[in-house]
mmCIF file with all atom_site columns, C-alpha atoms in Angstrom:
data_model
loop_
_atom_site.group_PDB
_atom_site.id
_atom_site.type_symbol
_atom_site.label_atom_id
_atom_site.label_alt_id
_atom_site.label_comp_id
_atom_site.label_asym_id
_atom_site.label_entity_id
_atom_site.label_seq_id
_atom_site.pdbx_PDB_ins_code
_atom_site.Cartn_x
_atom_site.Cartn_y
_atom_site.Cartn_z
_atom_site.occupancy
_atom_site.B_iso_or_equiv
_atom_site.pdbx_formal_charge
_atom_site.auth_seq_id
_atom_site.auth_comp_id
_atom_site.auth_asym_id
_atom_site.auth_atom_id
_atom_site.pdbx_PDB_model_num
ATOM 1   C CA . UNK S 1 1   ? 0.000   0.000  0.000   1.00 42.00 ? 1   UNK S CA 1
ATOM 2   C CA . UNK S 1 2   ? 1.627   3.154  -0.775  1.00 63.00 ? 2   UNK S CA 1
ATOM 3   C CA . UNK S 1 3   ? 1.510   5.837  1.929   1.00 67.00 ? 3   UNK S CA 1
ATOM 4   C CA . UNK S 1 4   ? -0.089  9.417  1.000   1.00 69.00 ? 4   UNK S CA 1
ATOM 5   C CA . UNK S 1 5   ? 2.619   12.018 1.918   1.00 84.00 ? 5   UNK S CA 1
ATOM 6   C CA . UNK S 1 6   ? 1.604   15.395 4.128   1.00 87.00 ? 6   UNK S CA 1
ATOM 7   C CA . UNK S 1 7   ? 2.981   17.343 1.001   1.00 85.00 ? 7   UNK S CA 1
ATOM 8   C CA . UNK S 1 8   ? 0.571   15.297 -0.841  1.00 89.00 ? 8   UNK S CA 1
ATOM 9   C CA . UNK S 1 9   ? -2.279  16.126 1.578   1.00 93.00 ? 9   UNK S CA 1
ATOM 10  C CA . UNK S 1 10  ? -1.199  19.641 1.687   1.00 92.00 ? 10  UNK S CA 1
ATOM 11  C CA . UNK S 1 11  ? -1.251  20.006 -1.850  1.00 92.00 ? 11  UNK S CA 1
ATOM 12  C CA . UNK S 1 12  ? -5.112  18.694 -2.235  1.00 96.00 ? 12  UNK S CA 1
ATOM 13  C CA . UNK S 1 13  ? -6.518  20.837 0.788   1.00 97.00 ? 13  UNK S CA 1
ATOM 14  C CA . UNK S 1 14  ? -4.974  23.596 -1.303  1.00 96.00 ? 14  UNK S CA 1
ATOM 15  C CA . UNK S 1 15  ? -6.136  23.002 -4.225  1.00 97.00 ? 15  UNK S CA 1
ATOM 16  C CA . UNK S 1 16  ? -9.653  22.856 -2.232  1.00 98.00 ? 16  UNK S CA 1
ATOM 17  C CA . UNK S 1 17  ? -9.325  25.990 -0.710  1.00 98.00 ? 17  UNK S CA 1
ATOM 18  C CA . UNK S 1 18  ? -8.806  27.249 -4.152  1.00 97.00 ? 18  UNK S CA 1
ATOM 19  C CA . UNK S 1 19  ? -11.824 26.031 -5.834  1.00 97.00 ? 19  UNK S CA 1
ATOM 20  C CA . UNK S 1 20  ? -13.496 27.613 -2.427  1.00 97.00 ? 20  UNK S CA 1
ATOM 21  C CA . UNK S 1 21  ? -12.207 31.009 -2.782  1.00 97.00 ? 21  UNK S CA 1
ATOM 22  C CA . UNK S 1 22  ? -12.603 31.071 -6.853  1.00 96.00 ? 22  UNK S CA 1
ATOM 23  C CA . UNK S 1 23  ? -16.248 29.957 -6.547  1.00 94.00 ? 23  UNK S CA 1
ATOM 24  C CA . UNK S 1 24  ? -17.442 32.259 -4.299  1.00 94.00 ? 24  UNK S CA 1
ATOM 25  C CA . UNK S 1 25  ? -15.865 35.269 -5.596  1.00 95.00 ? 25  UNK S CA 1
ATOM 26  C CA . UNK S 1 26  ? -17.614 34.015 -8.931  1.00 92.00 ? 26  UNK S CA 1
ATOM 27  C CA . UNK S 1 27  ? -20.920 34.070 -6.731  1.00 88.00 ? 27  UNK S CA 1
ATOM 28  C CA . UNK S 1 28  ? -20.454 37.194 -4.645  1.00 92.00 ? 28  UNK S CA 1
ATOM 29  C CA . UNK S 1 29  ? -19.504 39.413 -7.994  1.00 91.00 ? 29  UNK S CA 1
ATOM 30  C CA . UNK S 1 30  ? -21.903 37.284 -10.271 1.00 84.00 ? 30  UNK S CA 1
ATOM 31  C CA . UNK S 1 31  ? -19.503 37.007 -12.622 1.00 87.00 ? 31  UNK S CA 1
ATOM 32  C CA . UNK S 1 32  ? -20.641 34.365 -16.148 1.00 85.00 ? 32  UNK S CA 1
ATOM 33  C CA . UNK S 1 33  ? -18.064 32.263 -15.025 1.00 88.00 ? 33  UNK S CA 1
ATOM 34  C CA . UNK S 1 34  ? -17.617 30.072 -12.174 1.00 90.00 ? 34  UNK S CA 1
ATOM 35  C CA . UNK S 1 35  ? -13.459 29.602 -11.375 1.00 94.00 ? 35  UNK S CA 1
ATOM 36  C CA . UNK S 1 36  ? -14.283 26.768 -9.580  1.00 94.00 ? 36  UNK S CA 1
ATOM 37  C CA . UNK S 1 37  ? -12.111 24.225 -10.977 1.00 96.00 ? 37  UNK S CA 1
ATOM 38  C CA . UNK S 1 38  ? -9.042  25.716 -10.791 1.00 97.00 ? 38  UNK S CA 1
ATOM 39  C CA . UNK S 1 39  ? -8.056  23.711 -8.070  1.00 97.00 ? 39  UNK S CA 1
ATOM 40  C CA . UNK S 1 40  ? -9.414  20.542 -9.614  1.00 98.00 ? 40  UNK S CA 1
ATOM 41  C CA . UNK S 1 41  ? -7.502  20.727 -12.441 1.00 97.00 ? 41  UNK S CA 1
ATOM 42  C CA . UNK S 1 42  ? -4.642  21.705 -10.620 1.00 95.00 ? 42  UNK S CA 1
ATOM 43  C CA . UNK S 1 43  ? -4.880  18.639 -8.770  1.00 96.00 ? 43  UNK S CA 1
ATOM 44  C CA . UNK S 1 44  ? -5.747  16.270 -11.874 1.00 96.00 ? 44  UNK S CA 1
ATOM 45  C CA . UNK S 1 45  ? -2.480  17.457 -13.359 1.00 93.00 ? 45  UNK S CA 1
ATOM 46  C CA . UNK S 1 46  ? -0.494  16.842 -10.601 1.00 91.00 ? 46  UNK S CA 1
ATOM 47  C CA . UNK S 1 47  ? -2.148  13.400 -9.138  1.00 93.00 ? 47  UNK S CA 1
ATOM 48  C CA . UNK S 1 48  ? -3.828  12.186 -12.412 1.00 95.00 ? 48  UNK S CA 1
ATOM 49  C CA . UNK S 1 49  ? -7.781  11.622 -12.417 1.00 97.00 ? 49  UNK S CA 1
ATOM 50  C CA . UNK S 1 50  ? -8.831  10.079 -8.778  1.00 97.00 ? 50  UNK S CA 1
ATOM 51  C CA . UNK S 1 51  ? -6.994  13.344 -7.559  1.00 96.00 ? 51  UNK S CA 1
ATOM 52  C CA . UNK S 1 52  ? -8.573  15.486 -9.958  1.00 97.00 ? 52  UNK S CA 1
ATOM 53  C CA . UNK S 1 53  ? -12.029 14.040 -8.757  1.00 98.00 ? 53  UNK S CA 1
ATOM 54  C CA . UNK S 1 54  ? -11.217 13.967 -4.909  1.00 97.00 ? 54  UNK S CA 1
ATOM 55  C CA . UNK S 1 55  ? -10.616 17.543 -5.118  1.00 98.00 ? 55  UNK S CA 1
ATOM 56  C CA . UNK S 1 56  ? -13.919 18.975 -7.448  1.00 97.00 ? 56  UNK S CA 1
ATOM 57  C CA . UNK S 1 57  ? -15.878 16.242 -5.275  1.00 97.00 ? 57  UNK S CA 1
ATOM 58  C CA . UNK S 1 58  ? -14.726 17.800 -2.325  1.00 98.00 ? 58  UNK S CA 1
ATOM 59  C CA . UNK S 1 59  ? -15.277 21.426 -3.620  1.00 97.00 ? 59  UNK S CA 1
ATOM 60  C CA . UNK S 1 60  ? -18.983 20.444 -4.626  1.00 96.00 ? 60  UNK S CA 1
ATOM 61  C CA . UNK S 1 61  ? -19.645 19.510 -1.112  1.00 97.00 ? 61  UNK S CA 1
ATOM 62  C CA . UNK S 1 62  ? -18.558 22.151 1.160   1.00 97.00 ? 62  UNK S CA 1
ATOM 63  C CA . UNK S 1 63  ? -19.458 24.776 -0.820  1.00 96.00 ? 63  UNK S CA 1
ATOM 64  C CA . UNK S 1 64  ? -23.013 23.119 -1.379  1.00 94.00 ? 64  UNK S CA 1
ATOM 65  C CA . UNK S 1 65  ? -22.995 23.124 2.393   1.00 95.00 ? 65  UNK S CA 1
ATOM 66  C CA . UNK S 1 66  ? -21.901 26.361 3.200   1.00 95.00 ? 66  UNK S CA 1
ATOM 67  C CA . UNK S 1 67  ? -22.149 29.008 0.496   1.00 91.00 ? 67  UNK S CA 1
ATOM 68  C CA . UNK S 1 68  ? -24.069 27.553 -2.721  1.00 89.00 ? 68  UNK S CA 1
ATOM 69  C CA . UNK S 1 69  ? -26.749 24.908 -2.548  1.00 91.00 ? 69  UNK S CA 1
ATOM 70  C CA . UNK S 1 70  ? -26.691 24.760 -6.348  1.00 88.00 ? 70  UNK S CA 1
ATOM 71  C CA . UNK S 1 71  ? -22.726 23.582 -6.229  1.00 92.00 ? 71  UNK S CA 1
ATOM 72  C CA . UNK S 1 72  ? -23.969 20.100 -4.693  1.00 95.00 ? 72  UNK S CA 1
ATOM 73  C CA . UNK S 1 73  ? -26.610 19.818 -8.360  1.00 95.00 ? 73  UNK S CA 1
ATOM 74  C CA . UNK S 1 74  ? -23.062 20.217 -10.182 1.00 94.00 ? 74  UNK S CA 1
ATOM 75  C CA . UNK S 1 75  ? -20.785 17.884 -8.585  1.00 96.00 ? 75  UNK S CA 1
ATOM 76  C CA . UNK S 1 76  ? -20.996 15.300 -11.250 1.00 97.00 ? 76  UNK S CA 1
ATOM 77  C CA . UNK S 1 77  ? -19.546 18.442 -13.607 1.00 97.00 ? 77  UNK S CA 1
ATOM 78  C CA . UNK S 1 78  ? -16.393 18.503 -10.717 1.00 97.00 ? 78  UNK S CA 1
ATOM 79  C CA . UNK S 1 79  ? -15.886 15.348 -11.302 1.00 98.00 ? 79  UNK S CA 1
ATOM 80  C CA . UNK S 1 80  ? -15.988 14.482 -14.505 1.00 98.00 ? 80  UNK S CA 1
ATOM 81  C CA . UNK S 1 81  ? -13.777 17.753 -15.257 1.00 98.00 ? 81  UNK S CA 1
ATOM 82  C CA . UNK S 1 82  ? -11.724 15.861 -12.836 1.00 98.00 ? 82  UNK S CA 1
ATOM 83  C CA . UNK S 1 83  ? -11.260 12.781 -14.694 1.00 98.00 ? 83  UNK S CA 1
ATOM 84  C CA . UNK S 1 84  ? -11.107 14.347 -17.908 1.00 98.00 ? 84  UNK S CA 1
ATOM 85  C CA . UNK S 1 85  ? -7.965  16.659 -17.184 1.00 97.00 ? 85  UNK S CA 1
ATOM 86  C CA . UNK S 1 86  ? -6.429  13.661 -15.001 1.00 97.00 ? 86  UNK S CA 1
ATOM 87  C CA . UNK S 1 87  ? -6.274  11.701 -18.117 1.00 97.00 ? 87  UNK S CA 1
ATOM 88  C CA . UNK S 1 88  ? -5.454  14.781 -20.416 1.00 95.00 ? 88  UNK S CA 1
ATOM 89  C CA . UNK S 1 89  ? -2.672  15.883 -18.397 1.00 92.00 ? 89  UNK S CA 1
ATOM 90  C CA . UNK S 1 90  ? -1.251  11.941 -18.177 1.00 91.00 ? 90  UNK S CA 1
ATOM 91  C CA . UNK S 1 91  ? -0.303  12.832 -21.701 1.00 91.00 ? 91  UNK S CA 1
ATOM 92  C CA . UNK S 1 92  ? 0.906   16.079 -21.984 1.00 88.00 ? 92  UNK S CA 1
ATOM 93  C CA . UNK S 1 93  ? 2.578   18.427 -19.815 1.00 81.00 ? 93  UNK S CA 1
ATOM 94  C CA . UNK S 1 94  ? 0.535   21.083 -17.990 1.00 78.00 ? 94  UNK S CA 1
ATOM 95  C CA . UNK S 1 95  ? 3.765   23.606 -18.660 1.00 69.00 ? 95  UNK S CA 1
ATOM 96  C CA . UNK S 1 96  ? 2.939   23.670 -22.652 1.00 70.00 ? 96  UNK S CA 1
ATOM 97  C CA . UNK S 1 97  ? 1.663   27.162 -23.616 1.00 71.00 ? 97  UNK S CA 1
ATOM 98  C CA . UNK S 1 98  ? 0.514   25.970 -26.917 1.00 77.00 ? 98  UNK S CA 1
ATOM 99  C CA . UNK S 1 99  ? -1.815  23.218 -25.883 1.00 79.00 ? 99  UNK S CA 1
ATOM 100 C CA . UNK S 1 100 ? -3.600  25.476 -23.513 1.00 88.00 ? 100 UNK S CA 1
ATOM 101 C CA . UNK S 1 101 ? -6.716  26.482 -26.346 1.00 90.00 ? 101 UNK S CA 1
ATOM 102 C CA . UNK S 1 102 ? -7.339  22.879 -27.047 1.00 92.00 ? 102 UNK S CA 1
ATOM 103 C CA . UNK S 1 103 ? -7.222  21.712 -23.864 1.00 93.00 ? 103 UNK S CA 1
ATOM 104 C CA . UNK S 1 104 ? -9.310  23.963 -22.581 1.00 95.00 ? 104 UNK S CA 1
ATOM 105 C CA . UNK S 1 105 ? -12.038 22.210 -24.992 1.00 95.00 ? 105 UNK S CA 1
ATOM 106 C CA . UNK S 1 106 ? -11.284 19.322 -24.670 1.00 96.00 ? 106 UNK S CA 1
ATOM 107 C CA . UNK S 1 107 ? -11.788 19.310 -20.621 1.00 96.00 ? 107 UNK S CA 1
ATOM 108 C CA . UNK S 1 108 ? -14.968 21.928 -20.533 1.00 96.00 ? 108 UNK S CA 1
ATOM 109 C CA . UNK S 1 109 ? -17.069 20.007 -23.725 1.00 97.00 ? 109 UNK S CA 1
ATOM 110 C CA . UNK S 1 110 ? -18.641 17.258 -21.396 1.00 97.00 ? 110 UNK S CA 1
ATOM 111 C CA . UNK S 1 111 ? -19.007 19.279 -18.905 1.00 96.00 ? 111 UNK S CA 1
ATOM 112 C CA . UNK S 1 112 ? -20.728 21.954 -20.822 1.00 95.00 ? 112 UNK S CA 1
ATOM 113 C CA . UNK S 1 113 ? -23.594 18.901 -21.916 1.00 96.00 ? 113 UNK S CA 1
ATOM 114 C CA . UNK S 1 114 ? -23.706 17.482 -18.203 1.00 96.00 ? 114 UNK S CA 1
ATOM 115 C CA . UNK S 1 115 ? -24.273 21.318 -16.934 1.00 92.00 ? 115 UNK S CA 1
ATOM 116 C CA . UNK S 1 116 ? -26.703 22.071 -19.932 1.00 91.00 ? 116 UNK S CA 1
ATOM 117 C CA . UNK S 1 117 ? -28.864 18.814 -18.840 1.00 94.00 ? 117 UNK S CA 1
ATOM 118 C CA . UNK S 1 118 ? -28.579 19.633 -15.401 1.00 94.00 ? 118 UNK S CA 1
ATOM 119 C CA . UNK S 1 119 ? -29.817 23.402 -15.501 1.00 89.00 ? 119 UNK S CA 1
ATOM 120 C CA . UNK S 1 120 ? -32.271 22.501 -18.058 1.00 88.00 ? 120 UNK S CA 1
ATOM 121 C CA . UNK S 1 121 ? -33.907 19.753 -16.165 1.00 92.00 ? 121 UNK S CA 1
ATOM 122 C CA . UNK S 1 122 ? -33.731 20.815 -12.492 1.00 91.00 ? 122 UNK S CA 1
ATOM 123 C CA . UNK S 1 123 ? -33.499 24.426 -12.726 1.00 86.00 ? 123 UNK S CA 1
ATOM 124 C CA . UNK S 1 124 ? -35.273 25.177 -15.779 1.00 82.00 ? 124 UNK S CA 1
ATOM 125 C CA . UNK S 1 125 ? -32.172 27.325 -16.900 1.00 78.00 ? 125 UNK S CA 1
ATOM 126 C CA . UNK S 1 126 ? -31.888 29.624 -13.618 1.00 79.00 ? 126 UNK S CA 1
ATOM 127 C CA . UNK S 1 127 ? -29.039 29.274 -11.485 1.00 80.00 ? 127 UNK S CA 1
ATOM 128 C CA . UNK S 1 128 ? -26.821 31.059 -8.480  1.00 69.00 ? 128 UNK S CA 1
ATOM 129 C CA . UNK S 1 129 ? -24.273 32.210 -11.150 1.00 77.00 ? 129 UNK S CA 1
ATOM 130 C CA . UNK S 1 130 ? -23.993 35.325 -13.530 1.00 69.00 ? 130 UNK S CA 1
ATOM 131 C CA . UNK S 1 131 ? -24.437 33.385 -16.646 1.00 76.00 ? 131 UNK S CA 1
ATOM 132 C CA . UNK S 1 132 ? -28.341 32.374 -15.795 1.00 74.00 ? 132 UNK S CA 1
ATOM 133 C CA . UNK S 1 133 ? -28.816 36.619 -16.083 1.00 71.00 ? 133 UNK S CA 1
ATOM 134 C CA . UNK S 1 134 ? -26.860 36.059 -19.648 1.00 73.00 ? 134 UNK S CA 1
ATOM 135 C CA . UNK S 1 135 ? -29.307 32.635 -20.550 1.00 77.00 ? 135 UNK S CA 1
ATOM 136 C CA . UNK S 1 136 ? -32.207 34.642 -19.532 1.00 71.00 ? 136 UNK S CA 1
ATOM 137 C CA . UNK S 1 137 ? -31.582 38.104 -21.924 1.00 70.00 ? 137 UNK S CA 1
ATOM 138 C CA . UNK S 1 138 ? -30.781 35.178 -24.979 1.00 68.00 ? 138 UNK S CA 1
ATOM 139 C CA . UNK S 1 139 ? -33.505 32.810 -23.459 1.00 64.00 ? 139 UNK S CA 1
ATOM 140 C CA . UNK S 1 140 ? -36.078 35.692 -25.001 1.00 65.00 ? 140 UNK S CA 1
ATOM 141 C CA . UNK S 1 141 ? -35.413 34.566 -28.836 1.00 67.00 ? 141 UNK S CA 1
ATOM 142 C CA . UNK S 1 142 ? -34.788 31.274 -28.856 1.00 76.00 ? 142 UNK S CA 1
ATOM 143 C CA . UNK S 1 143 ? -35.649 28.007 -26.566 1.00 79.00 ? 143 UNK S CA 1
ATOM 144 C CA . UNK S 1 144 ? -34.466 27.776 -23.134 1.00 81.00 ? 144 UNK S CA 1
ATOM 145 C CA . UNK S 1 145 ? -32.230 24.614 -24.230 1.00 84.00 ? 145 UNK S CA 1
ATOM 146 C CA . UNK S 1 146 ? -30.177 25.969 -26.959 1.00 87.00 ? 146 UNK S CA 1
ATOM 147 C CA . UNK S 1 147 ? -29.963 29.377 -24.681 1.00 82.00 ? 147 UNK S CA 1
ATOM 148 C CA . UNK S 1 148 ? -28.351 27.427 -21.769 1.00 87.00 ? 148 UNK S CA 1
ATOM 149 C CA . UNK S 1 149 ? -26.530 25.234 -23.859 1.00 91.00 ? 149 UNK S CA 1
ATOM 150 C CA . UNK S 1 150 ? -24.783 28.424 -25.995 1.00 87.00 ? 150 UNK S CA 1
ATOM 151 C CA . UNK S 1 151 ? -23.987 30.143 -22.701 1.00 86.00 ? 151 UNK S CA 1
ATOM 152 C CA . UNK S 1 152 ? -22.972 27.156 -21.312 1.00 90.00 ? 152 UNK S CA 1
ATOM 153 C CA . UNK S 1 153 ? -20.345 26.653 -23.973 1.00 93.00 ? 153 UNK S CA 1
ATOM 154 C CA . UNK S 1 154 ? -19.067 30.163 -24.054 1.00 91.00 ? 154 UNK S CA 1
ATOM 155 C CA . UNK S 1 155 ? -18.625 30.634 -20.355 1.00 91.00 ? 155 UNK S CA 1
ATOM 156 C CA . UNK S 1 156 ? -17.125 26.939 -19.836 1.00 93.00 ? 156 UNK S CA 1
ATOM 157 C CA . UNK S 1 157 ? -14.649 27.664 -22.686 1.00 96.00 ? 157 UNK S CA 1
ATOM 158 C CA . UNK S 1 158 ? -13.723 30.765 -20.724 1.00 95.00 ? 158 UNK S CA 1
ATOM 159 C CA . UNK S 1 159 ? -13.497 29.327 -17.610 1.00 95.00 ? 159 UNK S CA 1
ATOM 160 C CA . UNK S 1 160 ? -11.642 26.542 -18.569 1.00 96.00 ? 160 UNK S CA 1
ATOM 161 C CA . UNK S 1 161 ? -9.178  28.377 -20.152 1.00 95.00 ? 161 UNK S CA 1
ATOM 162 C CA . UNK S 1 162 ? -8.206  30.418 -17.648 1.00 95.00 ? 162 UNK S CA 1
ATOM 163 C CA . UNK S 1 163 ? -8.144  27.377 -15.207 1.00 96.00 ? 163 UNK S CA 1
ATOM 164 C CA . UNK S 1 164 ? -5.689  25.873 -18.005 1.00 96.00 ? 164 UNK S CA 1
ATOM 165 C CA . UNK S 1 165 ? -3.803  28.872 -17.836 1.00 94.00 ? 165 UNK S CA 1
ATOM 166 C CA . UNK S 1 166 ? -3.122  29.388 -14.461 1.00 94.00 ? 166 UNK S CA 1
ATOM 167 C CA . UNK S 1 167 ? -2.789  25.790 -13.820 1.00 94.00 ? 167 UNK S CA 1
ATOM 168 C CA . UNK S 1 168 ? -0.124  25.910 -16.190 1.00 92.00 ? 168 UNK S CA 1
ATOM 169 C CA . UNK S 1 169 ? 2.020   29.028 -14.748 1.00 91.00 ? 169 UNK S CA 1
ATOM 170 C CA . UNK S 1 170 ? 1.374   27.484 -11.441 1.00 89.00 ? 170 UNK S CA 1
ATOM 171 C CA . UNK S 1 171 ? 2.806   24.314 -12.651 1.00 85.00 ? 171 UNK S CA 1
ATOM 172 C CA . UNK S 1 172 ? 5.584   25.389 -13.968 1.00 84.00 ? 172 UNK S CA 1
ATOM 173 C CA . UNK S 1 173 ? 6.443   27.523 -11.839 1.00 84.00 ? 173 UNK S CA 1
ATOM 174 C CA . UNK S 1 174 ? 6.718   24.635 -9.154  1.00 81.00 ? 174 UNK S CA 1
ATOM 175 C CA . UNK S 1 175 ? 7.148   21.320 -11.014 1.00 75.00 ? 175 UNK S CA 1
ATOM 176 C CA . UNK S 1 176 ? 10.366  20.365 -9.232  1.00 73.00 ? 176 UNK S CA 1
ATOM 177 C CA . UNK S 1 177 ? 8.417   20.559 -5.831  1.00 73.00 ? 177 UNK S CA 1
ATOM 178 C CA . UNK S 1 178 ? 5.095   18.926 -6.770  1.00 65.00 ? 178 UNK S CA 1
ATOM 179 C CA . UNK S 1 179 ? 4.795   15.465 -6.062  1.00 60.00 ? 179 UNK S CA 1
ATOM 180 C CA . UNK S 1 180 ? 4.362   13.466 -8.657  1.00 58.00 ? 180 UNK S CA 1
ATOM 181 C CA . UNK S 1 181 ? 1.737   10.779 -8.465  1.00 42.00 ? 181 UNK S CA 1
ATOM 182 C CA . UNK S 1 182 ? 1.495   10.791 -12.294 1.00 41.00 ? 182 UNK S CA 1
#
């Protein structure tokens, strides 16, 4: 059995803390994105998926508990960005400035259609975040689906790249002193 290192445990209640902080200054300036996932993808990229998913499983309790009700509806969004950057970032090095675009995609696209069914279907496209005020001025031409679902896509892209991005810098900026459980 291999033993789990304080560093290790350190490094995940960090990476906690930051999806914490990020998601409730999201909520308090109602900003259309969320910059709650920083810390999961920080922690996919360093400890692969299970990390990755520990961490956004984590965040989608206590906040849900403390500060957003709505964050406990979109836990299955934590961790499945969780397990998608885990087994991005077993492939390719967070550090890479050029991959950031695409990988941003490729880690918000399912969960832009898990968030899009979930708004849709429980919350008839209202939420705690300042995207629903975004679905809702679009919402007034077209159906409420396609509204959530093109907000959904911009401000995940967004999001997601600037997670990528600062996971990145932060990576690189401390590679030689993260463990590795990759």
């Amino acid at each position: 059995m291999k033993r789990i290192k304080t560093r290790a445990i350190t490094l995940l209640a960090l990476c906690i803390a930051l999806n914490i902080v990020g998601s409730n200054i999201a909520l308090m300036l109602k900003l259309p994105i969320y910059l709650d996932s920083i810390g999961t993808v920080l922690a996919a990229a360093v400890f692969g998926p299970l990390g990755g998913m520990l961490a956004g499983g984590a965040t989608g309790v206590i906040v849900g508990a403390t500060t957003d009700l709505y964050s406990l509806f979109f836990m299955p969004v934590q961790l499945l960005t969780g397990l998608v950057a885990g087994l991005l970032y077993r492939r390719i090095k967070p550090g890479t400035w050029r991959s950031n675009w695409w990988l941003a995609g490729v880690i918000s696209l399912p969960g832009t259609l898990l968030s899009t069914a979930i708004t849709v279907i429980l919350f008839h496209g209202i939420t705690s975040s300042g995207s629903s005020m975004l679905v809702q001025l679009l919402g007034t031409g077209m159906g409420k689906t396609m509204a959530v679902f093109l907000i959904q896509v911009g401000t995940d892209y967004l999001d997601r790249f600037i997670t990528v991005y600062v996971v990145a810098l932060v990576y690189r900026a401390l590679r030689y002193k993260l463990p590795q459980a990759n």
